[in-house]
Tab-separated table of C-alpha atoms and ligand atoms in Angstrom:
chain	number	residue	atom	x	y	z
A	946	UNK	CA	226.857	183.984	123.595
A	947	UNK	CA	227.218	186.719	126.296
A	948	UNK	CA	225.911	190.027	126.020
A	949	UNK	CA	228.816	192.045	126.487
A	950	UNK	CA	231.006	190.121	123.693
A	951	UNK	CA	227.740	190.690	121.527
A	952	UNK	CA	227.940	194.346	122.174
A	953	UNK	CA	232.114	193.985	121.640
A	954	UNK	CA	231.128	192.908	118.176
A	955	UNK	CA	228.254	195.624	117.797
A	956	UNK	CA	231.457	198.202	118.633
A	957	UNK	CA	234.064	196.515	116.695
A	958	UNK	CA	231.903	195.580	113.383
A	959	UNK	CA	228.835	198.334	113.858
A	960	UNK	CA	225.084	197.916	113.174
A	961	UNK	CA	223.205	195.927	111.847
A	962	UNK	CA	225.124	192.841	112.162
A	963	UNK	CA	224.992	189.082	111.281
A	964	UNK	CA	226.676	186.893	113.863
A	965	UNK	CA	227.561	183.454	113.328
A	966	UNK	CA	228.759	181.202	116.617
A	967	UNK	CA	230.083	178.225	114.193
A	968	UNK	CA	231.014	176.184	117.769
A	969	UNK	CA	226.993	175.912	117.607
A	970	UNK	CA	227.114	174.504	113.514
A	971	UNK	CA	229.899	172.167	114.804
A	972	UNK	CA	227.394	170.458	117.669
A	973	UNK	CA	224.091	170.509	115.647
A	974	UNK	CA	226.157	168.806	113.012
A	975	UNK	CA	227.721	165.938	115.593
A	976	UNK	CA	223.835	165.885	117.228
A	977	UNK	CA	222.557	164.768	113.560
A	978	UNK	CA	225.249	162.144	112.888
A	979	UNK	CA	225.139	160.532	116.065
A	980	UNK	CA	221.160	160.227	116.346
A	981	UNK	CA	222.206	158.157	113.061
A	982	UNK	CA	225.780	156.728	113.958
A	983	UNK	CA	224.355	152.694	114.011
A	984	UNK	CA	223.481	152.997	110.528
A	985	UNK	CA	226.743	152.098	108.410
A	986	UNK	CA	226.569	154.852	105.405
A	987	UNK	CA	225.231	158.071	106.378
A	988	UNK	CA	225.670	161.633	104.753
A	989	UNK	CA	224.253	164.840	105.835
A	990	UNK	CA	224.047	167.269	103.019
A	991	UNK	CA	223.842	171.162	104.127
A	992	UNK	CA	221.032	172.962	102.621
A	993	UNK	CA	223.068	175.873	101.406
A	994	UNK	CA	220.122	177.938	100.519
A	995	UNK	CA	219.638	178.354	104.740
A	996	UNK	CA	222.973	180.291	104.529
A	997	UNK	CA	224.654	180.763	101.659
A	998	UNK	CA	228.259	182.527	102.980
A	999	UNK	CA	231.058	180.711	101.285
A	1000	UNK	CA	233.104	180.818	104.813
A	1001	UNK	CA	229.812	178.922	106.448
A	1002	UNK	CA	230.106	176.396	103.316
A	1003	UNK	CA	233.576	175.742	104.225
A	1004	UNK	CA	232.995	175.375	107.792
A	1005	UNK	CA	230.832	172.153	106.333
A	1006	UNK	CA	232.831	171.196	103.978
A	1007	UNK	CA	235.292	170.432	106.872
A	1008	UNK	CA	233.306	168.581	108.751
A	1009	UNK	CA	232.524	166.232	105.823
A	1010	UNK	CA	229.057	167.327	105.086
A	1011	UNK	CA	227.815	167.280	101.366
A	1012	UNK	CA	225.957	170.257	100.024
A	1013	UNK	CA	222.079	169.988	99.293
A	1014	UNK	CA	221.489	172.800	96.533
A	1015	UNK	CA	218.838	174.253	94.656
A	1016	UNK	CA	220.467	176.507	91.879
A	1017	UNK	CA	223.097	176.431	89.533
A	1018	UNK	CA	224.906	179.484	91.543
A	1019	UNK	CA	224.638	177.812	94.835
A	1020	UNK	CA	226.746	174.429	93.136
A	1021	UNK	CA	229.514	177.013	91.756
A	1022	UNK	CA	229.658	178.719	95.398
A	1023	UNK	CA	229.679	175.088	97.009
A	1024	UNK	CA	232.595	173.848	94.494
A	1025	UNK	CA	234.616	176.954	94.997
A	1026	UNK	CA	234.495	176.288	98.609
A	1027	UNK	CA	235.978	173.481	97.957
A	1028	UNK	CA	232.894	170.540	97.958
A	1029	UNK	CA	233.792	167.792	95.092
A	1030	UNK	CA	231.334	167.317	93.123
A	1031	UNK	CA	229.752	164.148	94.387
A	1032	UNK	CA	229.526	165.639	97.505
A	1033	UNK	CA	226.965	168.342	96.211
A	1034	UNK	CA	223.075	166.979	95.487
A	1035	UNK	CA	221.007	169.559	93.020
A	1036	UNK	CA	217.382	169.421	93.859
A	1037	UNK	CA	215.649	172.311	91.672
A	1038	UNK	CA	212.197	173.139	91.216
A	1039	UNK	CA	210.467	174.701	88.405
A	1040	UNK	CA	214.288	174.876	86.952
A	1041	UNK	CA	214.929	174.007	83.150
A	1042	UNK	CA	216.649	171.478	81.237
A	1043	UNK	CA	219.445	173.222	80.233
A	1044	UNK	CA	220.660	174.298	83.745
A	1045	UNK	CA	220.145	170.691	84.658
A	1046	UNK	CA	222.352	169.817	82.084
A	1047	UNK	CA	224.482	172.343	82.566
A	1048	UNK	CA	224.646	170.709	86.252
A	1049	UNK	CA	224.836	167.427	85.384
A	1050	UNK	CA	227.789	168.308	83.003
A	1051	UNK	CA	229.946	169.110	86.321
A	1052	UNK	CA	229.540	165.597	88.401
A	1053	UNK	CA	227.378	166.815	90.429
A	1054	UNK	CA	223.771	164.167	91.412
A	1055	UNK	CA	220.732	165.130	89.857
A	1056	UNK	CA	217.581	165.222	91.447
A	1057	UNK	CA	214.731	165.404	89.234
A	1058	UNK	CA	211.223	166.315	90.782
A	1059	UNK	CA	209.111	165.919	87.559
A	1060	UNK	CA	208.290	163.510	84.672
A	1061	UNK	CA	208.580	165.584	81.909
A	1062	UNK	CA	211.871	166.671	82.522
A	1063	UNK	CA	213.015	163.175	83.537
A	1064	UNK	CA	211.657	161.837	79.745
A	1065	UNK	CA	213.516	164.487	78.083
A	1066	UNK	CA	216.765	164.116	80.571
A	1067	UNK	CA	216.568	159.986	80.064
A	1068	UNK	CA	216.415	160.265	76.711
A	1069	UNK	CA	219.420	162.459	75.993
A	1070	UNK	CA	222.157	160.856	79.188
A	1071	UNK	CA	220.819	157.672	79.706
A	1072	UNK	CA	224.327	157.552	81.215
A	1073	UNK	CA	223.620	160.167	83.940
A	1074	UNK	CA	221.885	158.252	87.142
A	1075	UNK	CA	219.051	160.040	88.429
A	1076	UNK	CA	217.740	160.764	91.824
A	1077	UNK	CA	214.168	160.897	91.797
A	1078	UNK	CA	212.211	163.202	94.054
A	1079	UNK	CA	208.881	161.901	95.339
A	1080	UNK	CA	205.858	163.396	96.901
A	1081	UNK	CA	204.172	161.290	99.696
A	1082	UNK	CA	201.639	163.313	100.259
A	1083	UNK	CA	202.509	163.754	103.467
A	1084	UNK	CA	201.496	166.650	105.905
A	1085	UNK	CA	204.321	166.734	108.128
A	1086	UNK	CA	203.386	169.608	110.363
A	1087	UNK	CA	204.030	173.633	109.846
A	1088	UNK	CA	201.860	175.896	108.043
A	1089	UNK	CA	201.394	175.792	104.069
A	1090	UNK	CA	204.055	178.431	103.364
A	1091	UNK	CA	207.001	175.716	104.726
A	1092	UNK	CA	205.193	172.372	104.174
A	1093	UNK	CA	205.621	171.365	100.492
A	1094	UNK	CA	204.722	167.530	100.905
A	1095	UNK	CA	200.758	167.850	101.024
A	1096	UNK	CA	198.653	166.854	97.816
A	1097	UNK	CA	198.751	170.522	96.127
A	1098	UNK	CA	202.353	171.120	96.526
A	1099	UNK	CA	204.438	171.698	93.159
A	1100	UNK	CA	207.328	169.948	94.874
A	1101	UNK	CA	208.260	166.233	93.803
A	1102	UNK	CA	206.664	163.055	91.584
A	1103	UNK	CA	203.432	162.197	93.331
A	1104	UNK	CA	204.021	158.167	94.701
A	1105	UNK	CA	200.805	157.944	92.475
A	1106	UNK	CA	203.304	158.376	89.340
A	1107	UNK	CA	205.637	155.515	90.304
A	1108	UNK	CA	204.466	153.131	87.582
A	1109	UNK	CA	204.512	156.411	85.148
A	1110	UNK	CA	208.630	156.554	86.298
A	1111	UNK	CA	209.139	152.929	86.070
A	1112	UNK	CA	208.014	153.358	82.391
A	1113	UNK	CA	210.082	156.024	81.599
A	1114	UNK	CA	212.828	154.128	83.092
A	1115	UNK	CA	212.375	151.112	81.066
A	1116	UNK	CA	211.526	153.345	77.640
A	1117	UNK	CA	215.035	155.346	78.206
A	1118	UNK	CA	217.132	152.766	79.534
A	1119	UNK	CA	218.103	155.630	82.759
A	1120	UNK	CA	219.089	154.667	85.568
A	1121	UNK	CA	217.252	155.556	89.018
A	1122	UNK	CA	220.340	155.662	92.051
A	1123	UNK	CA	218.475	157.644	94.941
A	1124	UNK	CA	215.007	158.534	95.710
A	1125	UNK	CA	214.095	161.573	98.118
A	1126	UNK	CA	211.563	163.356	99.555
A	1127	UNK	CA	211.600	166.679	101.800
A	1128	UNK	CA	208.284	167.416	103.415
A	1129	UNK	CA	209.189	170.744	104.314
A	1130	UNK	CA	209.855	172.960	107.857
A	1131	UNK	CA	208.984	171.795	111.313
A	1132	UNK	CA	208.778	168.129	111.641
A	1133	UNK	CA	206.196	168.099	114.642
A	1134	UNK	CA	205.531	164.242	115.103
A	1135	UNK	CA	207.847	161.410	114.448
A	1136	UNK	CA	205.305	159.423	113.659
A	1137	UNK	CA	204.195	160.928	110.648
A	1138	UNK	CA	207.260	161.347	109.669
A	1139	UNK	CA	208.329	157.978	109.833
A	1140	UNK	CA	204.489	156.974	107.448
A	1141	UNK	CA	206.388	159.182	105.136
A	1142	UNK	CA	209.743	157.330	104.714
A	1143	UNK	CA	207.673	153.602	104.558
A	1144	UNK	CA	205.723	155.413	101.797
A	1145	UNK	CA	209.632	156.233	100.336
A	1146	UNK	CA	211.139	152.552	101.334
A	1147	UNK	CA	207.826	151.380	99.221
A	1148	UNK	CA	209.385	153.361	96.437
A	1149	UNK	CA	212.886	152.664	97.213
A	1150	UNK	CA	212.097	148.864	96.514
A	1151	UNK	CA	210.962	148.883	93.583
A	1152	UNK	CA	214.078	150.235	91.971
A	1153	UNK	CA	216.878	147.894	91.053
A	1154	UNK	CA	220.010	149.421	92.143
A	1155	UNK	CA	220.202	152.431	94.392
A	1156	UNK	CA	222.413	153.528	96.422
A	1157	UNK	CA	221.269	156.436	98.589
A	1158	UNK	CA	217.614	157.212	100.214
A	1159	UNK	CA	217.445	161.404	101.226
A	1160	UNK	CA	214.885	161.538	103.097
A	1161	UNK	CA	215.128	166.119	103.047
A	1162	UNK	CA	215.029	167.793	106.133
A	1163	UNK	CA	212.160	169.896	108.205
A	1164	UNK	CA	213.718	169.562	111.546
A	1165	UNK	CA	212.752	171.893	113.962
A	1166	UNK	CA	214.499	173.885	116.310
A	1167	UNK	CA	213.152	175.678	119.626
A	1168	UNK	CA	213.123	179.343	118.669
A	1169	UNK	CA	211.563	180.503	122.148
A	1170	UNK	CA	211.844	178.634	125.941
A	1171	UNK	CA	210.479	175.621	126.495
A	1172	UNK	CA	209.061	175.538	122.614
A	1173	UNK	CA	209.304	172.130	120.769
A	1174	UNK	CA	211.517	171.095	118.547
A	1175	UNK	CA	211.983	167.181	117.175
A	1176	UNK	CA	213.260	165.136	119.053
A	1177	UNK	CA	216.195	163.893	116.765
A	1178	UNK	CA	218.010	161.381	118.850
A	1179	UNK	CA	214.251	159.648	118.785
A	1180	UNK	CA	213.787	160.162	115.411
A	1181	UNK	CA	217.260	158.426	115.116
A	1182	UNK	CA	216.758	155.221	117.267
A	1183	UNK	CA	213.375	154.578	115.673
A	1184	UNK	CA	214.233	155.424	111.854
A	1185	UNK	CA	218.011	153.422	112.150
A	1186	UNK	CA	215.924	150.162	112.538
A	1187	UNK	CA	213.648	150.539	109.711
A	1188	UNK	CA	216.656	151.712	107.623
A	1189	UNK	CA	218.627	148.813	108.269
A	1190	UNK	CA	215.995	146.850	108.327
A	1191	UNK	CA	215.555	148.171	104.555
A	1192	UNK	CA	219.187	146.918	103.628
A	1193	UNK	CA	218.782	144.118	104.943
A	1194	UNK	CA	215.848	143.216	102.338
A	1195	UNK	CA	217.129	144.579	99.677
A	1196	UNK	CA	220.530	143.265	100.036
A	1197	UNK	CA	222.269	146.186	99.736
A	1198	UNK	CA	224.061	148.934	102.008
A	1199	UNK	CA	222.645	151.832	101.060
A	1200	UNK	CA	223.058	155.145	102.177
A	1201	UNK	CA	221.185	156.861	104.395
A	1202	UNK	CA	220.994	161.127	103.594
A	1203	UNK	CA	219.207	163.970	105.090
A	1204	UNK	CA	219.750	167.584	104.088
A	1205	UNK	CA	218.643	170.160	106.730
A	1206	UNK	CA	218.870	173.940	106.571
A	1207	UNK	CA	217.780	175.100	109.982
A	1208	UNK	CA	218.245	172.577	112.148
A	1209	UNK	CA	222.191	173.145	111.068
A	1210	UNK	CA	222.627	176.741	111.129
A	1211	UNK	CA	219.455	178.330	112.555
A	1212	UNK	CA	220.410	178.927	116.758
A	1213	UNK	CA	224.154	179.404	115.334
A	1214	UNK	CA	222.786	182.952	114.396
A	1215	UNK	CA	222.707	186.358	116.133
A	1216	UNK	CA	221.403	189.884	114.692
A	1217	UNK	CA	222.405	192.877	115.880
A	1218	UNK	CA	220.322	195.890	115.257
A	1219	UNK	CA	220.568	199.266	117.269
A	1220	UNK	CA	217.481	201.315	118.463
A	1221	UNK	CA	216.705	204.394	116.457
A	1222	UNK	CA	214.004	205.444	118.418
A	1223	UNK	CA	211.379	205.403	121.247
A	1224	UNK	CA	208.318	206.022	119.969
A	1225	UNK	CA	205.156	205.969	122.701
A	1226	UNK	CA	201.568	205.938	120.751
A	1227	UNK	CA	198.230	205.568	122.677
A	1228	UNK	CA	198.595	201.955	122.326
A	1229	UNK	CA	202.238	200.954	122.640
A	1230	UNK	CA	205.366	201.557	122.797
A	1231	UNK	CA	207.217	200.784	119.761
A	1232	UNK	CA	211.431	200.644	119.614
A	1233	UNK	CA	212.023	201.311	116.122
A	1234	UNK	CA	216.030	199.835	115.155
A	1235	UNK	CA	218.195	200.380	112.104
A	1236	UNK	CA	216.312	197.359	110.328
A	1237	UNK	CA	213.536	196.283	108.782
A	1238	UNK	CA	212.203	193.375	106.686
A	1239	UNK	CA	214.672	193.914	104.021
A	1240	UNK	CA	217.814	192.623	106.297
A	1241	UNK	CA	214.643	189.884	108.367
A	1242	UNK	CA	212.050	188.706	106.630
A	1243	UNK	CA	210.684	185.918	108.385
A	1244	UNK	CA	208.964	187.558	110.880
A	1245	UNK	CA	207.104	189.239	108.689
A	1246	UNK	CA	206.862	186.671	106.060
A	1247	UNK	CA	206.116	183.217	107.617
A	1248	UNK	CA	205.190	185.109	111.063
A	1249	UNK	CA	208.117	183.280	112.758
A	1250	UNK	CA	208.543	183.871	116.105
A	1251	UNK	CA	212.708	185.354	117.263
A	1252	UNK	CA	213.515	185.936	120.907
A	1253	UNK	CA	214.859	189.770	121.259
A	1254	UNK	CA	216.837	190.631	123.885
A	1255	UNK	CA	218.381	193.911	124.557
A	1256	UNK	CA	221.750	193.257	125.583
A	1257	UNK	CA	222.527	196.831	126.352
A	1258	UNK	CA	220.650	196.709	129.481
A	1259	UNK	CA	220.462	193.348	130.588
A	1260	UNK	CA	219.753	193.912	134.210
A	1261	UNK	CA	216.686	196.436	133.315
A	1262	UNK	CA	213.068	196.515	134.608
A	1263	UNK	CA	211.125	194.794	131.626
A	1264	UNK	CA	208.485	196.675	130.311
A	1265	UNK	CA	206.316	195.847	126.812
A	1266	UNK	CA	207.517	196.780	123.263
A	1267	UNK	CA	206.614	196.058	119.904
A	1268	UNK	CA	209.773	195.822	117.589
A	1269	UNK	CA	209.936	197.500	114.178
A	1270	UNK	CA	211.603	198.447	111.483
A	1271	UNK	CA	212.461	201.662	109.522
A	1272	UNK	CA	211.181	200.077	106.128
A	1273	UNK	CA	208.080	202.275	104.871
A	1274	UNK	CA	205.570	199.215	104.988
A	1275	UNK	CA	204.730	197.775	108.405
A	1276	UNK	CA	207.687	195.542	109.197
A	1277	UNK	CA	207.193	194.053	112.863
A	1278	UNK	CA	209.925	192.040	114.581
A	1279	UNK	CA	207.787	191.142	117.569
A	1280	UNK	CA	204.788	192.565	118.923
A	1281	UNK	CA	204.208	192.998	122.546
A	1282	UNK	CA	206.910	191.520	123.579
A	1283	UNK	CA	208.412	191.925	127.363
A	1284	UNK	CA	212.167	193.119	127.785
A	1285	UNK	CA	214.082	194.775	129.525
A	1286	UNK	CA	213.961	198.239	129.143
A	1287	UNK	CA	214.780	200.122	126.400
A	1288	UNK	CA	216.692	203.129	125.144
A	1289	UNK	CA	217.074	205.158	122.101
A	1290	UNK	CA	220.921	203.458	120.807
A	1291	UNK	CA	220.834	200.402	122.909
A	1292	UNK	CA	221.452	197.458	120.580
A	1293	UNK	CA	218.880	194.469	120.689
A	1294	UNK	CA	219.893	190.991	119.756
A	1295	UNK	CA	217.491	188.606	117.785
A	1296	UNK	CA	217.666	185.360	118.375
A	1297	UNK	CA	217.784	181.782	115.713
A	1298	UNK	CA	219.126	184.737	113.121
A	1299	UNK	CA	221.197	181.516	111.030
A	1300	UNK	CA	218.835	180.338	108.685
A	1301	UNK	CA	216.578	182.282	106.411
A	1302	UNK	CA	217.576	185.450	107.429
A	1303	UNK	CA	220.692	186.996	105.492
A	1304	UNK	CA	219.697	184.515	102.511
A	1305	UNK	CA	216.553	186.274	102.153
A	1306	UNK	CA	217.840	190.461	102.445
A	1307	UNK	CA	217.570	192.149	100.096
A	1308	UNK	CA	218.533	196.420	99.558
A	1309	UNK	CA	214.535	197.157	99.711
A	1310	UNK	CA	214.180	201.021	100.404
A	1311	UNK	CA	217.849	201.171	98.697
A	1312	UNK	CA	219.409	200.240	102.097
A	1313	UNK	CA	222.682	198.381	102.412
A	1314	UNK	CA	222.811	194.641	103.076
A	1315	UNK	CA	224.661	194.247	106.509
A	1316	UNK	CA	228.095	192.589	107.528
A	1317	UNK	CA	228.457	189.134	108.396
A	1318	UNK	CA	230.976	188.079	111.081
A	1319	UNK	CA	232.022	184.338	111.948
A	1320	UNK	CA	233.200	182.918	115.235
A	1321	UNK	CA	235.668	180.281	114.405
A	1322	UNK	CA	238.082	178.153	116.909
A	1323	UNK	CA	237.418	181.616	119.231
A	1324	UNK	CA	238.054	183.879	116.369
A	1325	UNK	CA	236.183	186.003	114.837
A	1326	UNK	CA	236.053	187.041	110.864
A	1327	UNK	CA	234.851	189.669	109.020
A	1328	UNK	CA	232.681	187.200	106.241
A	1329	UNK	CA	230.881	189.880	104.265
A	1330	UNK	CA	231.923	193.234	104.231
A	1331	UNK	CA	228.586	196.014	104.681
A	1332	UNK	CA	227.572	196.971	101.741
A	1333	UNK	CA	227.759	200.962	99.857
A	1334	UNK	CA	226.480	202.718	97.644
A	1335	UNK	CA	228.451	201.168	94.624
A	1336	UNK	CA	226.790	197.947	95.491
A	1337	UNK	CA	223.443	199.260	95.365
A	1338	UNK	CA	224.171	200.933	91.765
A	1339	UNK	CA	226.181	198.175	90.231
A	1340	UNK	CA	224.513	196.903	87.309
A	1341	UNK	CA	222.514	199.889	86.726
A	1342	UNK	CA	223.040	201.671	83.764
A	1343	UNK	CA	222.794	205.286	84.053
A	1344	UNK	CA	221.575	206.390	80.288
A	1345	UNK	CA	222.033	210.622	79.877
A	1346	UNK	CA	218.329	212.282	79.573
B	2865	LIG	C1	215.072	174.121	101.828
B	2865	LIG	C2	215.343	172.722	101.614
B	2865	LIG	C3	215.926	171.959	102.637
B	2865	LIG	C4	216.247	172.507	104.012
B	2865	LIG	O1	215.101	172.663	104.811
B	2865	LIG	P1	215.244	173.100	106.356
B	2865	LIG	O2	213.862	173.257	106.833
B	2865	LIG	O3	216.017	174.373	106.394
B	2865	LIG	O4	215.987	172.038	107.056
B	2865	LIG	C5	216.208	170.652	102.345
B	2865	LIG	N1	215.944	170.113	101.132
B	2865	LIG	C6	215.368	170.815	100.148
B	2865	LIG	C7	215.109	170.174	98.834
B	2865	LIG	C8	215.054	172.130	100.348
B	2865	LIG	O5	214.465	172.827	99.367
């Protein structure tokens, strides 16, 4: 994306912004299913939860993606933008029986991640086939806030529990079609990876009949020059063999999922935030924009690391800001970082702003959520209109003191 159709869109749809290039959605999606195009089934499965916009959803749903989901709200967006229902996989945590049910009830594939629930599920829809989420204990890279496949995570049926499933299996008469496993964010080395699905083709096995193996998601994507990201077409060449390798044993074409959130969405992204002030302090010099953690969070919240630009003065003589918000709590974009210089209304773009980022705003400091726009066959939309005051006081019920 150029600068000066960024600022066009700054002009045209103000600040702050959400931009989404879907061109970039479109080629992440073709990267993932041609690093996997020798292995005869394969579905990818959007993570809605990376960005929820109905309009993104349908962007998938034409390109033949399923929908990975982890609520009962994100299923009803996904079927209203037109997924069928066994396109969508529900993987909750933590989530009770009755939304499961409730789930279940609309044709969508379970995904259970616990034994309790899967007892009391079996025994009321032995009918209903279950996918069965398993732990490998795995530490696939990250830090503990986005890896959930070590030994204390809540997430998934430890592999230690298999012959505890196979038991409730044989005592409800369920049946087990798909196993998964999602180590979490930022996939660092392929080769622990790939221990972790042999620890899931171990598990795979010893179920009679399934038909699909997810093995999640956790790619990462570069979010600064020259950073690393995985290596997918690699990952590809070297996982394709084992999978068919896996089919071949077991006599059976199964198919092959994977349901990533970032690496789909993430560098599709652009925010757009305009400089309130330049404020100079004996130690820095901080830019202060129309922003704060309650439109971006991760910097803040997992420390994640967004290139800024400012696009209103490309050509400029870089000097060193820190980037923050207006929220009253310290809400840092980027600290000592090196632009180009900066001026009070110039608008700043942040960079890998598709994933995480409008999912997680919220109206902290009773500030508006802000507009999403799409860029679609060289068009853009108006997704999400900014937000007013009525949406901040919907659902609040004034009482008369
Ligand atoms: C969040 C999530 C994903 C997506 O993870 P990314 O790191 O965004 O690719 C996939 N599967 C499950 C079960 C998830 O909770």
């Amino acid at each position: 994306m150029n600068s000066s159709e960024l600022l066009r869109l700054a002009d045209t749809y103000g600040c702050p912004l959400y931009f989404y290039d879907t061109d970039i959605i479109i080629r992440q999606y073709q990267e993932i299913t041609k690093a996997f195009s020798k292995v005869k089934n394969v579905k990818i499965n959007y993570a809605a939860k990376a960005l929820s916009n109905i309009n993104i959803l349908k962007v998938f749903n034409s390109l033949q993606s399923g929908l990975d989901t982890v609520s009962i709200q994100e299923v009803k967006i996904g079927l209203r933008a037109g997924f069928s229902p066994k396109d969508i996989i529900y993987t909750p945590n933590g989530v009770s029986l009755d939304e499961i049910e409730e789930v279940a009830a609309m044709g969508v594939q379970i995904n259970i991640d616990n034994l309790s629930i899967l007892e009391l599920f079996g025994q009321k829809h032995p009918e209903i086939p279950i996918c069965i989420r398993i732990n490998p204990h795995v530490m696939a890279g990250g830090n503990s806030k986005i890896s959930v496949g070590h030994i204390d995570s809540k997430f998934g049926i430890s592999i230690h529990q298999v012959p505890h499933i196979k038991r409730v299996v044989e005592n409800t008469g369920m049946h087990i079609n798909g196993v998964h496993m999602h180590t979490g964010s930022d996939i660092l080395d392929i080769d622990t990876f790939l221990r972790a699905t042999e620890i899931l083709f171990d598990v795979a096995k010893q179920f009679d009949n399934i038909d699909f193996i997810d093995f999640g998601s956790g790619f990462k994507v570069p979010y600064k020059q020259d950073d690393i990201a995985t290596d997918i077409q690699e990952l590809g060449k070297k996982l394709t063999k084992r999978f068919n390798k896996f089919c071949e044993n077991y006599g059976k074409d199964v198919t092959l999922m994977f349901e990533p959130g970032k690496f789909l969405v993430s560098q599709s992204g652009f925010f757009l935030a305009k400089v309130n002030v330049i404020k100079q302090t004996t130690s820095t010099v901080f830019a202060g924009i129309d922003s704060g953690l309650n439109h971006f969070i991760r910097p803040m919240f997992y420390n994640s690391y967004h290139h800024i630009e400012n696009i209103s003065n490309p050509k400029g003589r870089e000097r060193f800001y820190s980037i923050v918000g207006y929220i009253c709590e310290t809400d840092t974009f980027g600290s000592n970082r090196r632009i180009s210089e900066i001026r009070e209304e110039d608008i700043l773009c942040f960079h890998n702003a598709g994933a995480y980022c409008y999912s997680m705003s919220s109206n902290y400091n009773s500030r508006y959520r802000p507009a999403e726009v799409m860029l679609y066959n060289g068009k853009d939309y108006l997704i999400r209109k900014r937000e007013t005051l009525e949406d901040i006081l919907r659902n609040q019920e004034e009482v008369s003191l």
